[in-house]
């Protein structure tokens, strides 16, 4: 299919050809016709799918049809993005696609001087790309008003929530007019995102461009059935015994990621955690260290791990099982890339049995179970005993069994940060 078939106007087609794009990506093909009819949209899509053009092209075309310009401090289109990198990238896309239209776009984000952003606003901005914090600052000082927004994009909504922007977003939403076209993008759909999008979108059409169910054939998948309290001993043991040189470990929560990284480091295995509460600089440093192989273990939450592209990653460990089965497929897809073989190890505690069942149903096979190695028993206060002390029950378990009723606190809650 060609862009012409999507009813895009000539100035946009020319700009796309100048960028070297000949055909729309699937998300562009599926969504542009609906968006040109001014429908709201829920896009379940990650960066890399061409989602920016999927919303930028219709917005530019509709604003061109509207035929007017915004008067400072008002803007007509608002695109909210979680990070300055993404905001800059989106603004550059508007520069490129809109170059023949005469609409004015600008970007604002924190961590830099506010003056040039104020000056840009004073000149008049039709399309504003912004991160939440700086936008609110500029709004509070009267430099930006949202009452006349007609097009509103919330990009990477799940990452926004993960980075703790929920209150900022609520404040921004409260300032937007009721009548507008809303474009909502999120790569994952946890309950919070579902309720937020339900509240925000009117009769939206939905596009999902990452239907995943088949992990790479090249990934060997194993499961250890292990009590929650012993997972950290198992992790250390597995990394040491199998001489794993380079591994990405997944946890469900940010605190869990911190704990796992701290425990490993304490026991002599260099590890760092990345998640939404860490500064961008800290995340980039950890990621670079991992890519350069100076860091052996990277512990990540699902959202923070997005976009991590590490070649020749031999192992992925699911320290905790994701609640959504598709996430498992995304996780283990980090290894076994480009035909290389990879190994995915999943630690399943009794309370996670249902999640594992969902995964096995989705991928249509049962993970191969591995007997537990000898592990120290987990003391209730989760002190690490000297190695060799105590025994676990050794024998492989046939299944996850029933949830434990013992009063022992779970690993996730047993230690003070
Ligand atoms: P995004 O998911 O919006 O971050 O886009 C991912 C990359 O694909 C960006 O570098 C875009 O410039 C590029 N891109 C977007 N649409 C197309 C297309 N139709 N053909 C080729 N590349 C594209």
Coordinates of C-alpha atoms and ligand atoms in Angstrom, one line a residue:
X1 CA 0.0 0.0 0.0
X2 CA 1.1 3.5 -0.7
X3 CA 0.6 6.7 1.4
X4 CA -1.5 8.1 -1.4
X5 CA -4.2 5.5 -0.7
X6 CA -4.6 6.8 2.8
X7 CA -6.1 10.1 1.5
X8 CA -3.2 12.1 2.8
X9 CA -2.7 15.6 1.2
X10 CA 0.0 16.4 -1.3
X11 CA 2.3 18.5 1.1
X12 CA 2.4 15.5 3.5
X13 CA 3.1 12.9 0.8
X14 CA 5.9 15.1 -0.6
X15 CA 7.5 15.4 2.9
X16 CA 7.2 11.6 3.4
X17 CA 8.9 10.9 0.1
X18 CA 11.6 13.3 1.0
X19 CA 12.1 11.3 4.2
X20 CA 12.4 8.3 2.0
X21 CA 9.3 6.6 3.3
X22 CA 7.4 4.8 0.5
X23 CA 4.9 2.7 2.4
X24 CA 2.9 3.1 5.6
X25 CA 3.8 0.8 8.5
X26 CA 0.9 -1.4 9.8
X27 CA -0.1 1.1 12.6
X28 CA -0.2 3.9 10.1
X29 CA -2.2 1.9 7.6
X30 CA -4.7 0.9 10.2
X31 CA -5.1 4.2 12.0
X32 CA -4.7 7.1 9.6
X33 CA -8.1 6.6 7.8
X34 CA -10.0 6.6 11.2
X35 CA -8.0 9.5 12.6
X36 CA -8.7 11.6 9.5
X37 CA -12.4 11.1 10.4
X38 CA -11.6 12.7 13.7
X39 CA -12.1 9.5 15.8
X40 CA -10.5 8.9 19.1
X41 CA -7.9 6.2 19.2
X42 CA -6.4 3.7 21.6
X43 CA -3.1 2.4 20.2
X44 CA -1.4 -0.5 21.8
X45 CA 2.0 0.0 20.3
X46 CA 5.7 0.4 21.1
X47 CA 8.2 2.9 19.8
X48 CA 9.6 1.6 16.6
X49 CA 6.3 0.8 15.0
X50 CA 5.9 4.2 13.3
X51 CA 3.4 5.3 15.8
X52 CA 4.6 8.9 15.8
X53 CA 3.7 9.4 12.1
X54 CA 0.4 7.6 12.8
X55 CA -0.7 10.5 14.9
X56 CA 1.4 13.3 13.5
X57 CA 0.2 13.0 9.9
X58 CA -3.5 13.1 10.7
X59 CA -3.0 15.9 13.2
X60 CA -1.1 18.0 10.6
X61 CA -3.7 17.3 7.9
X62 CA -6.7 18.1 10.1
X63 CA -5.1 21.3 11.5
X64 CA -4.3 22.3 7.9
X65 CA -8.0 21.8 7.1
X66 CA -9.0 23.8 10.2
X67 CA -7.1 26.6 8.5
X68 CA -6.3 28.8 11.5
X69 CA -3.4 29.5 13.8
X70 CA -3.2 29.5 17.6
X71 CA -2.7 32.8 19.4
X72 CA -0.3 32.8 22.3
X73 CA -0.6 31.5 25.0
X74 CA -3.1 29.1 23.5
X75 CA -2.1 25.9 21.5
X76 CA -4.3 23.8 19.3
X77 CA -2.5 20.4 19.6
X78 CA -0.8 19.0 22.7
X79 CA 1.4 15.9 22.6
X80 CA 2.5 14.7 26.1
X81 CA 5.5 12.4 26.2
X82 CA 7.3 11.0 29.3
X83 CA 10.9 11.9 28.5
X84 CA 12.8 14.7 26.9
X85 CA 14.3 12.3 24.4
X86 CA 11.0 11.2 23.2
X87 CA 9.6 14.7 23.2
X88 CA 12.5 15.9 21.0
X89 CA 12.0 13.0 18.7
X90 CA 8.3 13.7 18.3
X91 CA 9.0 17.4 17.6
X92 CA 11.5 16.5 15.0
X93 CA 8.9 14.3 13.3
X94 CA 6.5 17.3 13.2
X95 CA 9.3 19.4 11.7
X96 CA 9.9 16.8 9.0
X97 CA 6.3 15.8 8.1
X98 CA 4.9 19.3 8.5
X99 CA 7.6 21.2 6.6
X100 CA 5.3 22.2 3.7
X101 CA 2.3 23.3 5.7
X102 CA 3.3 26.4 7.7
X103 CA 2.0 25.1 11.0
X104 CA 4.2 26.0 14.0
X105 CA 5.4 23.4 16.4
X106 CA 7.6 23.6 19.5
X107 CA 8.8 21.4 22.3
X108 CA 9.2 22.1 26.1
X109 CA 10.8 19.9 28.7
X110 CA 12.5 20.3 32.0
X111 CA 16.2 20.3 33.0
X112 CA 17.0 23.3 30.7
X113 CA 16.5 27.0 30.9
X114 CA 12.9 28.1 30.5
X115 CA 13.5 31.3 28.7
X116 CA 13.8 30.1 25.1
X117 CA 10.7 28.0 25.6
X118 CA 8.8 31.1 26.9
X119 CA 10.1 33.1 23.9
X120 CA 8.9 30.3 21.5
X121 CA 5.5 30.4 23.1
X122 CA 5.1 34.1 22.8
X123 CA 5.7 33.9 19.0
X124 CA 2.7 31.5 18.8
X125 CA 2.7 27.7 18.7
X126 CA 0.1 25.5 17.0
X127 CA 1.4 22.2 18.0
X128 CA 3.2 21.8 21.4
X129 CA 5.1 18.7 22.4
X130 CA 5.8 18.6 26.1
X131 CA 6.9 16.6 29.1
X132 CA 4.4 16.9 32.0
X133 CA 6.4 18.8 34.7
X134 CA 7.7 21.7 32.5
X135 CA 4.3 22.0 30.8
X136 CA 2.7 22.5 34.2
X137 CA 5.3 25.0 35.3
X138 CA 4.8 27.1 32.1
X139 CA 1.0 26.8 32.5
X140 CA 1.1 28.0 36.1
X141 CA 3.2 31.0 35.0
X142 CA 0.6 31.9 32.3
X143 CA 2.9 31.1 29.3
X144 CA 0.7 28.2 28.0
X145 CA -3.1 27.7 28.0
X146 CA -4.8 24.5 27.0
X147 CA -8.5 25.7 26.8
X148 CA -8.4 25.6 23.0
X149 CA -6.7 22.3 22.4
X150 CA -8.4 20.3 19.7
X151 CA -6.0 17.4 19.4
X152 CA -4.5 15.7 22.4
X153 CA -1.9 12.9 22.3
X154 CA -0.9 10.9 25.4
X155 CA 2.1 9.0 24.3
X156 CA 3.6 6.0 26.2
X157 CA 0.9 6.3 28.9
X158 CA 2.1 3.2 30.8
X159 CA 5.6 4.7 31.0
X160 CA 4.2 8.0 32.3
X161 CA 2.5 6.2 35.1
X162 CA 5.6 4.1 35.8
X163 CA 7.6 7.3 36.1
X164 CA 5.2 8.7 38.6
X165 CA 3.5 11.3 36.4
X166 CA 0.0 10.4 37.3
X167 CA -0.7 13.6 39.4
X168 CA 0.8 15.9 36.8
X169 CA -1.3 14.2 34.1
X170 CA -4.5 14.6 36.1
X171 CA -3.8 18.3 36.5
X172 CA -3.1 18.7 32.8
X173 CA -6.2 16.7 31.8
X174 CA -8.4 18.9 34.0
X175 CA -7.3 21.9 31.9
X176 CA -8.2 20.4 28.6
X177 CA -11.5 21.1 27.0
X178 CA -14.1 18.4 26.7
X179 CA -14.4 18.6 22.9
X180 CA -11.2 17.3 21.4
X181 CA -9.8 14.4 19.5
X182 CA -7.7 12.2 21.8
X183 CA -4.9 9.8 20.8
X184 CA -3.9 7.4 23.5
X185 CA -0.8 5.2 23.2
X186 CA 0.4 2.6 25.6
X187 CA 2.6 -0.5 25.0
X188 CA 1.0 -2.4 27.9
X189 CA -2.5 -2.2 29.3
X190 CA -2.5 -2.7 33.1
X191 CA -5.7 -1.9 35.0
X192 CA -4.8 1.7 35.6
X193 CA -4.2 2.4 31.9
X194 CA -7.5 0.7 31.1
X195 CA -9.5 2.9 33.5
X196 CA -7.6 6.0 32.4
X197 CA -8.3 5.4 28.7
X198 CA -11.9 4.5 29.4
X199 CA -12.4 7.9 31.1
X200 CA -10.6 9.8 28.4
X201 CA -11.7 8.3 25.1
X202 CA -15.0 8.6 23.4
X203 CA -16.0 5.6 21.3
X204 CA -12.4 5.0 20.2
X205 CA -11.2 2.6 17.6
X206 CA -8.4 0.3 18.8
X207 CA -5.2 -0.7 17.1
X208 CA -2.9 -3.3 18.5
X209 CA 0.3 -3.8 16.5
X210 CA 2.2 -6.1 18.8
X211 CA 0.2 -9.3 18.8
X212 CA 2.6 -11.7 20.4
X213 CA 2.2 -15.3 21.1
X214 CA 5.1 -17.1 19.6
X215 CA 8.5 -16.8 21.2
X216 CA 11.5 -17.4 19.0
X217 CA 12.2 -21.0 18.3
X218 CA 15.8 -20.5 19.3
X219 CA 14.9 -19.8 23.0
X220 CA 15.0 -22.7 25.3
X221 CA 12.6 -22.2 28.2
X222 CA 12.8 -23.7 31.7
X223 CA 11.0 -23.3 34.9
X224 CA 12.1 -23.8 38.5
X225 CA 9.3 -24.3 41.0
X226 CA 10.6 -22.5 44.1
X227 CA 9.2 -21.0 47.2
X228 CA 9.1 -17.3 47.0
X229 CA 11.5 -16.9 50.0
X230 CA 14.1 -19.0 48.3
X231 CA 14.1 -17.2 44.9
X232 CA 17.1 -15.0 45.8
X233 CA 19.2 -18.0 46.8
X234 CA 18.2 -19.8 43.6
X235 CA 19.2 -16.7 41.5
X236 CA 22.6 -16.5 43.0
X237 CA 23.1 -20.3 42.6
X238 CA 22.0 -20.4 39.0
X239 CA 24.1 -17.5 38.0
X240 CA 27.2 -19.0 39.7
X241 CA 26.7 -22.7 38.8
X242 CA 25.8 -22.1 35.2
X243 CA 28.5 -19.5 34.9
X244 CA 26.1 -17.1 33.4
X245 CA 28.1 -14.1 32.1
X246 CA 25.4 -11.8 30.9
X247 CA 21.8 -11.9 32.1
X248 CA 18.8 -9.7 32.2
X249 CA 16.6 -10.4 35.3
X250 CA 13.0 -9.3 35.4
X251 CA 11.0 -8.4 38.4
X252 CA 7.4 -7.2 38.6
X253 CA 8.1 -4.2 40.8
X254 CA 10.6 -1.4 41.1
X255 CA 11.3 -2.2 44.8
X256 CA 11.7 -5.9 43.8
X257 CA 14.3 -4.9 41.2
X258 CA 16.3 -2.8 43.7
X259 CA 16.3 -5.6 46.2
X260 CA 17.4 -8.3 43.8
X261 CA 20.2 -6.1 42.5
X262 CA 21.3 -5.2 46.1
X263 CA 21.3 -8.9 47.2
X264 CA 23.3 -10.0 44.3
X265 CA 25.9 -7.2 44.7
X266 CA 26.2 -8.0 48.4
X267 CA 27.0 -11.6 47.5
X268 CA 29.7 -10.6 45.1
X269 CA 27.7 -10.6 41.8
X270 CA 27.8 -7.2 40.3
X271 CA 24.2 -6.1 39.5
X272 CA 22.3 -2.9 38.9
X273 CA 18.6 -2.2 38.7
X274 CA 16.8 0.0 36.2
X275 CA 13.3 1.2 36.6
X276 CA 11.1 4.3 36.3
X277 CA 12.2 5.8 39.7
X278 CA 15.8 6.0 38.6
X279 CA 17.1 9.1 36.8
X280 CA 17.5 8.9 33.1
X281 CA 21.3 9.3 33.6
X282 CA 21.4 6.4 36.1
X283 CA 19.4 4.2 33.7
X284 CA 21.6 5.0 30.8
X285 CA 24.8 4.4 32.7
X286 CA 23.6 1.0 33.9
X287 CA 22.4 0.1 30.4
X288 CA 25.7 1.1 28.8
X289 CA 27.6 -0.9 31.4
X290 CA 25.5 -3.9 30.6
X291 CA 26.0 -3.4 26.9
X292 CA 29.7 -3.0 27.3
X293 CA 29.7 -6.2 29.4
X294 CA 31.2 -4.4 32.4
X295 CA 28.0 -5.2 34.3
X296 CA 27.1 -8.8 34.5
X297 CA 23.5 -8.6 35.7
X298 CA 20.9 -6.0 34.9
X299 CA 17.7 -6.2 36.8
X300 CA 14.7 -4.5 35.2
X301 CA 11.0 -3.9 35.4
X302 CA 9.1 -4.6 32.2
X303 CA 8.6 -1.0 31.3
X304 CA 12.2 0.1 32.0
X305 CA 13.4 -2.8 29.9
X306 CA 11.6 -1.7 26.9
X307 CA 13.9 -0.6 24.1
X308 CA 16.8 -2.5 25.6
X309 CA 18.5 -3.9 22.6
X310 CA 21.5 -6.0 23.7
X311 CA 23.1 -8.2 21.1
X312 CA 24.1 -11.7 22.2
X313 CA 22.2 -11.8 25.4
X314 CA 22.4 -15.4 26.4
X315 CA 20.0 -15.5 29.4
X316 CA 16.8 -14.0 30.6
X317 CA 15.6 -14.8 34.1
X318 CA 12.1 -14.2 35.2
X319 CA 12.6 -13.7 38.9
X320 CA 8.9 -13.0 39.1
X321 CA 6.4 -14.0 36.6
X322 CA 4.5 -11.3 34.8
X323 CA 0.8 -11.0 35.3
X324 CA 0.1 -10.6 31.7
X325 CA 1.1 -13.6 29.6
X326 CA 2.2 -11.6 26.5
X327 CA 4.8 -9.8 28.7
X328 CA 6.5 -13.1 29.2
X329 CA 6.9 -13.4 25.4
X330 CA 8.3 -9.9 25.2
X331 CA 10.7 -10.6 28.0
X332 CA 12.2 -13.8 26.6
X333 CA 12.3 -12.2 23.2
X334 CA 15.4 -10.3 24.5
X335 CA 17.4 -13.4 24.1
X336 CA 17.7 -15.7 21.1
X337 CA 17.8 -12.8 18.7
X338 CA 18.8 -13.0 15.1
X339 CA 19.0 -16.7 15.2
X340 CA 21.4 -16.9 18.2
X341 CA 20.4 -19.4 20.9
X342 CA 19.1 -18.1 24.2
X343 CA 17.9 -19.5 27.5
X344 CA 15.0 -18.3 29.5
X345 CA 14.7 -19.4 33.1
X346 CA 11.5 -18.7 35.0
X347 CA 11.2 -18.9 38.8
X348 CA 7.7 -19.9 39.7
X349 CA 6.5 -19.7 43.3
X350 CA 3.2 -21.3 44.4
X351 CA 1.3 -18.0 44.3
X352 CA 2.3 -17.5 40.6
X353 CA 0.9 -20.8 39.4
X354 CA -2.0 -19.2 37.6
X355 CA 0.3 -16.8 35.7
X356 CA 2.4 -19.6 34.5
X357 CA -0.7 -21.5 33.4
X358 CA -1.7 -18.5 31.3
X359 CA 1.7 -18.3 29.7
X360 CA 1.8 -22.0 28.8
X361 CA -1.6 -21.6 27.3
X362 CA -0.5 -18.6 25.2
X363 CA 2.7 -20.2 23.9
X364 CA 1.0 -23.6 23.6
X365 CA 3.6 -25.5 25.4
X366 CA 4.7 -26.4 28.9
X367 CA 8.0 -25.1 30.2
X368 CA 10.5 -27.8 31.0
X369 CA 10.8 -28.1 34.7
X370 CA 14.3 -28.2 36.3
X371 CA 15.0 -29.7 39.7
X372 CA 15.9 -27.2 42.4
X373 CA 19.5 -27.2 43.4
X374 CA 20.3 -27.4 47.1
X375 CA 19.4 -24.1 48.6
X376 CA 19.6 -22.7 52.1
X377 CA 16.3 -22.5 53.8
X378 CA 14.8 -19.0 53.9
X379 CA 14.8 -17.7 57.5
X380 CA 11.7 -15.7 58.4
X381 CA 13.7 -12.5 58.6
X382 CA 15.4 -13.3 55.4
X383 CA 19.0 -13.1 56.7
X384 CA 21.3 -14.7 54.3
X385 CA 22.8 -17.8 56.0
X386 CA 26.3 -18.9 55.4
X387 CA 26.4 -21.2 52.3
X388 CA 26.1 -24.9 52.9
X389 CA 23.9 -24.4 56.0
X390 CA 20.5 -26.0 55.9
X391 CA 19.0 -28.0 53.1
X392 CA 16.0 -27.6 51.0
X393 CA 13.8 -30.4 50.0
X394 CA 15.9 -31.1 46.9
X395 CA 13.5 -33.2 44.8
X396 CA 11.9 -31.6 41.8
X397 CA 8.3 -30.7 42.4
X398 CA 5.8 -31.8 39.9
X399 CA 3.9 -28.6 39.9
X400 CA 3.5 -25.3 41.7
X401 CA 1.2 -26.7 44.3
X402 CA -1.0 -24.8 46.7
X403 CA -0.1 -21.4 48.0
X404 CA 1.9 -21.6 51.2
X405 CA 0.1 -20.9 54.4
X406 CA 3.2 -20.5 56.5
X407 CA 3.5 -17.2 58.4
X408 CA 6.9 -16.6 56.8
X409 CA 6.9 -13.2 55.2
X410 CA 7.2 -13.1 51.5
X411 CA 10.6 -12.2 50.0
X412 CA 9.0 -9.1 48.5
X413 CA 8.1 -7.8 51.9
X414 CA 10.4 -9.4 54.3
X415 CA 13.3 -7.1 54.2
X416 CA 13.4 -3.4 55.0
X417 CA 14.8 -1.3 52.2
Ligands
LIG1 P1 8.3 5.5 15.9 O1 7.7 4.2 16.3 O2 7.3 6.6 15.6 O3 9.3 6.0 16.9 O4 9.1 5.3 14.5 C1 10.1 4.4 14.4 C2 11.0 4.8 13.2 O5 10.4 4.5 12.0 C3 11.4 6.3 13.1 O6 12.8 6.4 12.9 C4 10.6 6.8 12.0 O7 11.2 7.9 11.4 C5 10.5 5.5 11.1 N1 9.3 5.5 10.2 C6 8.0 5.9 10.6 N2 7.2 5.6 9.6 C7 7.9 5.0 8.6 C8 7.5 4.5 7.3 N3 6.3 4.6 6.8 N4 8.5 4.0 6.5 C9 9.8 3.9 7.0 N5 10.2 4.4 8.2 C10 9.2 4.9 9.0

